[in-house]
Amino acid sequence: MKFIRTISFPFVPVYYAVSRLRNMLYDLGLKKSMSYDFPVICVGNLSVGGTGKTPMIEYLIDVLKTDYRVATLSRGYKRKSKGFQLADATSTAETLGDEPFQFYNKFKDSVQIAVDADRVHGIKLLRSLKNPPEVILLDDAFQHRKVNAGLTILLTTYQNPFFSDYVLPTGNLREPKSGAKRADIIVVTKCPEHINTEDKKRFLKKISPETNQQVFFSAINYANEVIASENKKGMDEISNFTLVTGIANAHPLVDFLNKKHLKFEHLNFKDHHEFSPQDIATLEKKELIVTTEKDFMRLRHYDALKKKLYYLPIHISIDDADAFKKLVHNFIKA
């Protein structure tokens, strides 16, 4: 894969030029972008996957759901349904996609969870509901410029920041680095638990934020227990298990488990992996399986796995969280 990316370098200027032209057409108003008179918050990235959009959406839901009617709108990547879908008790990972189904499974009816590849159409249908949302969170929509969100939150990881990357196909950027200037808030995700001041200064210098942009730093926090459909175990109760991941970057999770001195084998699949009958047959032979919450959504309906399948919950913490929450609340009130 690395070799293919290296020899693809001559195509980088082509991808750069096409994506840059597309953004210029939107910036100049030659391509239409919808704006709204109610709060629409976009969470996205410049990179292909793995920046922590799902935990950020969940963080925002927790911040807002007490005071507002909140909806999330996602594309529903790799779902088997078409068009607009609003989550209900009959929904599955196949009809919504794994991440939106995770939102629904966690928050149930306290939040409206919807998917639609056409975000403009999805927003229109959400607002036509009997009890329309007061705030809409757009999941992974930074490049979906048909919608001009009122507040845009751009995520980039501490390990692979956008300013050190290249556009596709050699790098992981969906568009040139200059796209970061469209963000209102930039969050450096997956930071070390105790990031020091010098590291923050280094990132701020590299990001070189505009005067209207705020930069925050966040970290992943893992729970001290793993959870099954009808059971849970403390981290000190599990050993010799199989770790199953189908996410963009499993390294932070693997590092966490290694620091706990736990013994496990790791079955590492690509992001949004669709588990085949052969995969399930392999997993059925394992005694204990620990996975991510996203992968749990896709595996939980297999009867042979229910008694042995657990997921490790995560949440994020944001440095200077009060300032971050104040920015979000002030935008909504305005």
XYZ file of N, CA, C and O in Angstrom, residues 99-261:
652
model
N -22.080 3.902 12.576
C -21.936 5.027 13.505
C -23.278 5.666 13.878
O -23.540 5.895 15.069
N -24.170 5.970 12.908
C -25.487 6.480 13.301
C -26.260 5.499 14.185
O -26.969 5.918 15.105
N -26.127 4.195 13.910
C -26.800 3.210 14.759
C -26.212 3.234 16.166
O -26.933 3.038 17.153
N -24.926 3.487 16.270
C -24.309 3.639 17.589
C -24.914 4.836 18.327
O -25.208 4.751 19.520
N -25.109 5.952 17.611
C -25.748 7.120 18.228
C -27.136 6.750 18.757
O -27.490 7.083 19.892
N -27.913 6.076 17.910
C -29.279 5.720 18.308
C -29.265 4.757 19.483
O -30.054 4.897 20.431
N -28.405 3.762 19.449
C -28.331 2.775 20.521
C -27.974 3.425 21.854
O -28.435 2.994 22.908
N -27.173 4.484 21.789
C -26.719 5.140 23.013
C -27.730 6.160 23.534
O -27.952 6.268 24.743
N -28.348 6.920 22.636
C -29.195 8.029 23.074
C -30.690 7.783 22.880
O -31.517 8.560 23.385
N -31.053 6.736 22.124
C -32.447 6.362 21.893
C -33.272 7.563 21.432
O -32.873 8.293 20.538
N -34.415 7.784 22.098
C -35.342 8.799 21.620
C -35.069 10.196 22.179
O -35.841 11.125 21.925
N -33.969 10.377 22.921
C -33.640 11.714 23.418
C -33.028 12.579 22.323
O -32.915 13.798 22.479
N -32.638 11.951 21.203
C -32.056 12.654 20.068
C -32.613 12.036 18.796
O -32.849 10.823 18.738
N -32.853 12.853 17.780
C -33.292 12.346 16.482
C -32.051 11.997 15.654
O -31.182 12.840 15.450
N -31.985 10.763 15.192
C -30.834 10.287 14.426
C -31.298 10.014 13.002
O -32.186 9.195 12.787
N -30.691 10.679 12.043
C -31.105 10.528 10.651
C -29.895 10.334 9.747
O -28.775 10.731 10.090
N -30.153 9.722 8.598
C -29.110 9.580 7.581
C -29.687 9.991 6.234
O -30.858 9.753 5.943
N -28.847 10.631 5.426
C -29.208 11.005 4.062
C -27.929 11.464 3.374
O -27.225 12.346 3.886
N -27.615 10.860 2.242
C -26.416 11.256 1.505
C -26.519 12.697 1.024
O -25.507 13.400 0.911
N -27.739 13.170 0.783
C -27.986 14.558 0.393
C -28.332 15.342 1.655
O -29.471 15.301 2.125
N -27.352 16.040 2.205
C -27.574 16.721 3.487
C -28.641 17.799 3.391
O -29.389 18.025 4.343
N -28.728 18.511 2.267
C -29.761 19.541 2.109
C -31.148 18.912 2.208
O -32.035 19.410 2.903
N -31.334 17.794 1.526
C -32.604 17.066 1.575
C -32.877 16.550 2.979
O -34.008 16.628 3.486
N -31.842 16.030 3.644
C -31.998 15.508 4.998
C -32.398 16.581 5.991
O -33.263 16.364 6.856
N -31.784 17.755 5.877
C -32.125 18.872 6.770
C -33.576 19.297 6.544
O -34.332 19.551 7.496
N -33.981 19.359 5.291
C -35.361 19.747 4.965
C -36.367 18.797 5.605
O -37.362 19.236 6.200
N -36.101 17.486 5.517
C -37.039 16.511 6.082
C -37.015 16.527 7.605
O -38.055 16.351 8.246
N -35.858 16.732 8.201
C -35.789 16.836 9.661
C -36.608 18.023 10.162
O -37.333 17.928 11.151
N -36.504 19.125 9.468
C -37.229 20.334 9.890
C -38.729 20.238 9.609
O -39.503 21.041 10.134
N -39.133 19.272 8.799
C -40.563 19.105 8.513
C -41.239 18.154 9.490
O -42.452 17.929 9.403
N -40.479 17.579 10.422
C -41.054 16.658 11.396
C -42.010 17.385 12.343
O -41.944 18.607 12.500
N -42.873 16.622 12.999
C -43.842 17.204 13.923
C -43.141 17.975 15.031
O -43.585 19.060 15.419
N -42.072 17.410 15.595
C -41.251 18.109 16.583
C -39.850 18.283 16.004
O -38.948 17.490 16.288
N -39.660 19.297 15.180
C -38.380 19.451 14.476
C -37.234 19.771 15.427
O -37.439 20.376 16.482
N -36.036 19.351 15.069
C -34.877 19.658 15.917
C -34.593 21.150 15.947
O -34.825 21.868 14.964
N -34.083 21.595 17.074
C -33.657 22.998 17.201
C -32.195 23.161 16.804
O -31.776 24.250 16.420
N -31.430 22.068 16.908
C -30.022 22.063 16.519
C -29.755 20.798 15.715
O -30.166 19.715 16.116
N -29.069 20.952 14.582
C -28.703 19.794 13.762
C -27.184 19.663 13.727
O -26.476 20.627 13.419
N -26.709 18.454 14.059
C -25.276 18.150 14.012
C -24.993 17.352 12.756
O -25.537 16.254 12.571
N -24.163 17.893 11.881
C -23.784 17.204 10.647
C -22.522 16.404 10.896
O -21.475 16.962 11.254
N -22.617 15.106 10.693
C -21.493 14.203 10.914
C -20.718 14.005 9.615
O -21.295 13.587 8.603
N -19.430 14.308 9.640
C -18.540 14.100 8.487
C -19.041 14.847 7.250
O -19.258 14.263 6.189
N -19.210 16.164 7.391
C -19.763 16.951 6.283
C -18.889 18.148 5.921
O -19.363 19.091 5.291
N -17.621 18.129 6.291
C -16.759 19.284 6.026
C -16.615 19.531 4.523
O -16.534 20.662 4.068
N -16.575 18.439 3.724
C -16.449 18.584 2.276
C -17.818 18.670 1.582
O -17.869 18.861 0.371
N -18.903 18.537 2.348
C -20.251 18.602 1.765
C -20.667 20.069 1.728
O -21.455 20.537 2.551
N -20.163 20.794 0.745
C -20.296 22.245 0.764
C -21.624 22.750 0.214
O -21.841 23.965 0.143
N -22.519 21.831 -0.127
C -23.872 22.266 -0.487
C -24.585 22.841 0.731
O -25.575 23.548 0.596
N -24.075 22.503 1.915
C -24.592 23.065 3.164
C -23.543 24.003 3.749
O -22.383 23.627 3.916
N -23.956 25.206 4.054
C -23.081 26.175 4.706
C -23.440 26.209 6.189
O -24.328 26.948 6.611
N -22.785 25.354 6.972
C -23.096 25.253 8.399
C -22.739 26.550 9.110
O -21.771 27.238 8.752
N -23.521 26.868 10.149
C -23.250 28.088 10.900
C -22.003 27.997 11.756
O -21.335 28.991 12.016
N -21.689 26.777 12.213
C -20.494 26.540 13.026
C -19.830 25.274 12.509
O -20.468 24.231 12.398
N -18.539 25.378 12.209
C -17.814 24.241 11.645
C -16.655 23.858 12.556
O -15.814 24.701 12.893
N -16.626 22.586 12.945
C -15.587 22.056 13.829
C -14.738 21.072 13.020
O -15.234 20.055 12.542
N -13.465 21.395 12.872
C -12.539 20.563 12.102
C -11.652 19.772 13.053
O -11.059 20.331 13.980
N -11.549 18.459 12.827
C -10.742 17.594 13.673
C -9.474 17.173 12.940
O -9.506 16.872 11.748
N -8.361 17.117 13.676
C -7.109 16.598 13.137
C -6.381 15.896 14.275
O -6.435 16.350 15.422
N -5.736 14.786 13.995
C -5.137 14.013 15.085
C -3.758 14.528 15.474
O -3.031 15.094 14.660
N -3.420 14.274 16.720
C -2.102 14.640 17.249
C -1.010 13.855 16.518
O 0.066 14.397 16.227
N -1.288 12.596 16.189
C -0.279 11.731 15.569
C -0.083 12.045 14.082
O 1.035 11.952 13.574
N -1.152 12.419 13.393
C -1.080 12.692 11.946
C -1.816 13.986 11.618
O -2.884 13.964 10.990
N -1.278 15.120 12.022
C -1.961 16.396 11.784
C -2.012 16.748 10.300
O -1.141 16.356 9.525
N -3.031 17.479 9.922
C -3.230 17.796 8.502
C -2.069 18.583 7.913
O -1.762 18.461 6.728
N -1.402 19.392 8.749
C -0.338 20.240 8.206
C 0.911 19.455 7.828
O 1.815 19.987 7.180
N 0.994 18.185 8.214
C 2.138 17.345 7.855
C 1.777 16.311 6.796
O 2.543 15.385 6.541
N 0.611 16.463 6.175
C 0.105 15.443 5.265
C 0.025 15.981 3.840
O 0.231 17.172 3.582
N -0.276 15.072 2.894
C -0.468 15.404 1.491
C -1.871 14.992 1.069
O -2.515 14.173 1.718
N -2.324 15.556 -0.041
C -3.627 15.152 -0.563
C -3.529 13.759 -1.169
O -2.436 13.261 -1.463
N -4.684 13.150 -1.350
C -4.762 11.857 -2.018
C -4.207 11.967 -3.444
O -4.222 13.045 -4.018
N -3.664 10.883 -4.003
C -3.622 9.510 -3.484
C -2.394 9.186 -2.647
O -2.348 8.126 -2.032
N -1.394 10.086 -2.624
C -0.178 9.787 -1.857
C -0.403 9.977 -0.360
O 0.037 9.182 0.456
N -1.097 11.041 0.003
C -1.394 11.307 1.403
C -2.813 10.909 1.763
O -3.458 10.129 1.055
N -3.315 11.475 2.876
C -4.663 11.135 3.357
C -5.636 12.300 3.285
O -6.779 12.166 3.718
N -5.207 13.441 2.752
C -6.070 14.613 2.749
C -7.082 14.570 1.615
O -6.741 14.313 0.462
N -8.332 14.859 1.954
C -9.391 14.891 0.953
C -9.341 16.168 0.121
O -9.928 16.248 -0.953
N -8.704 17.183 0.656
C -8.580 18.469 -0.020
C -7.314 19.159 0.499
O -6.733 18.721 1.490
N -6.853 20.227 -0.162
C -5.631 20.905 0.282
C -5.726 21.428 1.712
O -6.817 21.690 2.231
N -4.568 21.608 2.330
C -4.501 22.067 3.716
C -5.196 23.409 3.920
O -5.689 23.710 5.013
N -5.237 24.219 2.874
C -5.864 25.536 2.984
C -7.335 25.442 3.350
O -7.933 26.407 3.826
N -7.942 24.264 3.148
C -9.339 24.082 3.515
C -9.594 24.290 4.999
O -10.718 24.608 5.398
N -8.552 24.134 5.815
C -8.707 24.321 7.263
C -9.152 25.729 7.610
O -9.728 25.959 8.685
N -8.925 26.679 6.726
C -9.298 28.073 7.002
C -10.810 28.266 7.052
O -11.299 29.277 7.559
N -11.574 27.287 6.537
C -13.039 27.391 6.596
C -13.584 27.073 7.982
O -14.745 27.357 8.268
N -12.789 26.451 8.823
C -13.282 26.014 10.137
C -13.391 27.181 11.106
O -12.603 28.140 11.053
N -14.369 27.093 11.995
C -14.478 28.057 13.098
C -13.691 27.569 14.304
O -13.084 28.359 15.022
N -13.718 26.250 14.515
C -13.006 25.626 15.633
C -12.161 24.484 15.080
O -12.629 23.710 14.250
N -10.922 24.388 15.521
C -10.051 23.272 15.152
C -9.720 22.509 16.433
O -9.266 23.116 17.413
N -9.969 21.205 16.430
C -9.669 20.381 17.604
C -8.603 19.357 17.233
O -8.781 18.580 16.296
N -7.495 19.393 17.969
C -6.442 18.391 17.813
C -6.837 17.212 18.690
O -6.890 17.313 19.920
N -7.145 16.073 18.074
C -7.696 14.927 18.794
C -6.628 13.873 19.105
O -5.534 13.896 18.558
N -6.997 12.959 19.985
C -6.153 11.816 20.352
C -4.799 12.259 20.893
O -3.764 11.635 20.619
N -4.805 13.339 21.658
C -3.577 13.848 22.268
C -3.160 12.953 23.434
O -3.988 12.228 24.004
N -1.882 13.019 23.822
C -1.480 12.349 25.065
C -2.320 12.881 26.221
O -2.812 14.017 26.185
N -2.483 12.060 27.236
C -3.356 12.430 28.351
C -2.942 13.749 28.989
O -3.782 14.551 29.388
N -1.642 13.979 29.091
C -1.156 15.222 29.694
C -0.274 15.949 28.681
O 0.948 15.933 28.778
N -0.902 16.574 27.696
C -0.157 17.314 26.690
C 0.434 18.565 27.321
O -0.246 19.273 28.083
N 1.709 18.826 27.038
C 2.370 19.960 27.696
C 2.241 21.243 26.886
O 1.841 21.244 25.715
N 2.593 22.341 27.520
C 2.438 23.665 26.914
C 3.271 23.821 25.660
O 2.830 24.437 24.677
N 4.466 23.267 25.665
C 5.341 23.397 24.502
C 4.752 22.689 23.291
O 4.849 23.180 22.160
N 4.151 21.519 23.508
C 3.507 20.805 22.411
C 2.355 21.624 21.829
O 2.154 21.689 20.615
N 1.587 22.240 22.713
C 0.473 23.076 22.256
C 0.982 24.247 21.413
O 0.419 24.560 20.351
N 2.046 24.878 21.867
C 2.611 26.010 21.127
C 3.102 25.561 19.751
O 2.935 26.276 18.765
N 3.694 24.367 19.715
C 4.203 23.848 18.439
C 3.058 23.617 17.459
O 3.154 23.975 16.278
N 1.958 23.052 17.963
C 0.813 22.811 17.094
C 0.175 24.124 16.640
O -0.191 24.278 15.472
N 0.056 25.057 17.544
C -0.538 26.338 17.185
C 0.276 27.042 16.115
O -0.267 27.665 15.191
N 1.594 26.947 16.211
C 2.468 27.573 15.216
C 2.285 26.921 13.853
O 2.225 27.598 12.821
N 2.170 25.581 13.840
C 2.010 24.852 12.588
C 0.626 25.092 11.980
O 0.479 25.244 10.762
N -0.397 25.111 12.830
C -1.759 25.340 12.342
C -1.915 26.770 11.852
O -2.586 27.025 10.855
N -1.281 27.698 12.557
C -1.360 29.122 12.215
C -2.808 29.566 12.022
O -3.228 29.970 10.928
N -3.615 29.477 13.090
C -5.044 29.759 12.954
C -5.323 31.204 12.572
O -4.550 32.119 12.897
N -6.438 31.397 11.879
C -6.908 32.740 11.569
C -7.377 33.410 12.862
O -7.613 32.743 13.880
N -7.544 34.719 12.823
C -7.940 35.456 14.029
C -9.314 35.039 14.530
O -9.615 35.159 15.715
N -10.160 34.520 13.626
C -11.511 34.111 14.021
C -11.581 32.645 14.444
O -12.655 32.153 14.790
N -10.462 31.934 14.423
C -10.465 30.508 14.732
C -9.957 30.233 16.142
O -9.021 30.891 16.608
N -10.574 29.248 16.783
C -10.148 28.795 18.100
C -9.614 27.367 17.980
O -10.197 26.549 17.270
N -8.521 27.072 18.684
C -7.914 25.743 18.645
C -8.004 25.105 20.023
O -7.688 25.742 21.031
N -8.451 23.840 20.056
C -8.549 23.089 21.301
C -7.815 21.755 21.144
O -7.534 21.313 20.031
N -7.543 21.125 22.281
C -6.846 19.839 22.299
C -7.699 18.840 23.076
O -8.214 19.164 24.143
N -7.847 17.642 22.530
C -8.691 16.632 23.186
C -7.959 15.309 23.284
O -7.019 15.027 22.525
N -8.405 14.472 24.214
C -7.806 13.153 24.434
C -8.903 12.102 24.514
O -10.052 12.405 24.863
N -8.551 10.868 24.174
C -9.474 9.738 24.326
C -9.340 9.172 25.734
O -8.233 8.954 26.219
N -10.457 8.937 26.369
C -10.478 8.302 27.687
C -11.205 6.965 27.569
O -12.358 6.907 27.117
N -10.521 5.892 27.948
C -11.119 4.562 27.885
C -11.755 4.208 29.220
O -11.254 4.584 30.292
N -12.851 3.463 29.155
C -13.531 3.035 30.376
C -12.708 1.969 31.093
O -11.776 1.384 30.530
N -13.075 1.721 32.333
C -12.405 0.685 33.135
C -13.154 -0.640 33.120
O -12.880 -1.519 33.929
N -14.104 -0.754 32.187
C -14.852 -1.998 32.054
C -15.271 -2.197 30.610
O -15.337 -1.241 29.826
N -15.496 -3.440 30.254
C -16.028 -3.759 28.928
C -17.476 -4.186 29.089
O -17.861 -4.747 30.115
N -18.293 -3.923 28.051
C -19.737 -4.089 28.165
C -20.258 -5.018 27.075
O -19.864 -4.916 25.911
N -21.138 -5.923 27.468
C -21.844 -6.800 26.533
C -23.312 -6.395 26.507
O -23.719 -5.448 27.183
N -24.111 -7.090 25.739
C -25.538 -6.744 25.651
C -26.235 -6.844 26.999
O -27.103 -6.039 27.328
N -25.851 -7.844 27.810
C -26.522 -8.042 29.093
C -25.538 -8.253 30.235
O -25.904 -8.818 31.271
N -24.319 -7.785 30.068
C -23.305 -8.065 31.080
C -22.176 -7.057 30.960
O -22.079 -6.320 29.976
N -21.314 -7.007 31.950
C -20.121 -6.180 31.890
C -19.030 -6.814 32.742
O -19.312 -7.573 33.676
N -17.789 -6.498 32.412
C -16.647 -7.015 33.159
C -15.646 -5.892 33.391
O -15.449 -5.030 32.528
N -15.010 -5.910 34.569
C -13.925 -4.988 34.824
C -12.701 -5.363 34.008
O -12.533 -6.527 33.619
N -11.839 -4.405 33.736
C -10.649 -4.679 32.935
C -9.753 -5.721 33.596
O -9.019 -6.447 32.925
N -9.829 -5.810 34.926
C -9.014 -6.792 35.639
C -9.620 -8.196 35.579
O -9.026 -9.164 36.055
N -10.804 -8.326 34.978
C -11.467 -9.627 34.880
C -11.252 -10.290 33.522
O -11.696 -11.421 33.314
N -10.605 -9.591 32.594
C -10.439 -10.178 31.262
C -8.966 -10.481 30.998
O -8.080 -9.757 31.429
N -8.725 -11.559 30.305
C -7.370 -11.938 29.916
C -7.444 -12.937 28.776
O -8.458 -13.616 28.586
N -6.381 -13.011 28.002
C -6.306 -13.926 26.861
C -7.532 -13.808 25.956
O -8.193 -14.791 25.646
N -7.841 -12.604 25.566
C -9.002 -12.365 24.719
C -8.566 -12.042 23.288
O -7.373 -11.878 22.985
N -9.540 -11.943 22.407
C -9.304 -11.549 21.021
C -9.824 -10.128 20.821
O -11.007 -9.857 21.080
N -8.952 -9.247 20.395
C -9.342 -7.872 20.084
C -9.717 -7.809 18.606
O -8.932 -8.187 17.741
N -10.919 -7.333 18.326
C -11.401 -7.217 16.951
C -11.657 -5.746 16.648
O -12.449 -5.092 17.338
N -10.987 -5.217 15.625
C -11.178 -3.811 15.266
C -11.407 -3.671 13.765
O -10.736 -4.290 12.967
N -12.369 -2.826 13.429
C -12.615 -2.458 12.043
C -12.710 -0.949 11.945
O -13.693 -0.386 11.482
N -11.670 -0.274 12.437
C -11.623 1.182 12.482
C -10.383 1.665 11.739
O -9.485 0.894 11.424
N -10.337 2.969 11.480
C -9.246 3.519 10.670
C -7.896 3.427 11.375
O -6.875 3.186 10.745
N -7.888 3.610 12.689
C -6.616 3.604 13.424
C -6.817 2.949 14.786
O -7.388 3.547 15.692
N -6.336 1.726 14.910
C -6.502 0.978 16.161
C -5.321 1.148 17.110
O -5.347 0.614 18.224
N -4.308 1.889 16.706
C -3.095 1.984 17.524
C -3.340 2.531 18.934
O -2.801 1.977 19.912
N -4.123 3.604 19.108
C -4.354 4.088 20.479
C -5.000 3.042 21.380
O -4.637 2.909 22.552
N -5.953 2.283 20.839
C -6.614 1.233 21.625
C -5.633 0.129 21.980
O -5.586 -0.333 23.134
N -4.844 -0.301 21.016
C -3.850 -1.348 21.264
C -2.836 -0.878 22.314
O -2.479 -1.637 23.225
N -2.399 0.357 22.216
C -1.450 0.898 23.195
C -2.044 0.909 24.594
O -1.373 0.574 25.581
N -3.321 1.294 24.687
C -3.996 1.322 25.987
C -4.039 -0.064 26.612
O -3.718 -0.247 27.796
N -4.412 -1.066 25.825
C -4.510 -2.434 26.341
C -3.135 -2.990 26.707
O -2.993 -3.719 27.699
N -2.114 -2.642 25.932
C -0.754 -3.090 26.252
C -0.266 -2.479 27.563
O 0.416 -3.144 28.355
N -0.626 -1.218 27.793
C -0.219 -0.564 29.040
C -0.900 -1.198 30.250
O -0.406 -1.092 31.375
N -2.040 -1.844 29.995
C -2.737 -2.567 31.059
C -2.130 -3.957 31.281
O -2.572 -4.701 32.164
N -1.135 -4.292 30.454
C -0.451 -5.594 30.527
C -1.420 -6.758 30.315
O -1.321 -7.800 30.958
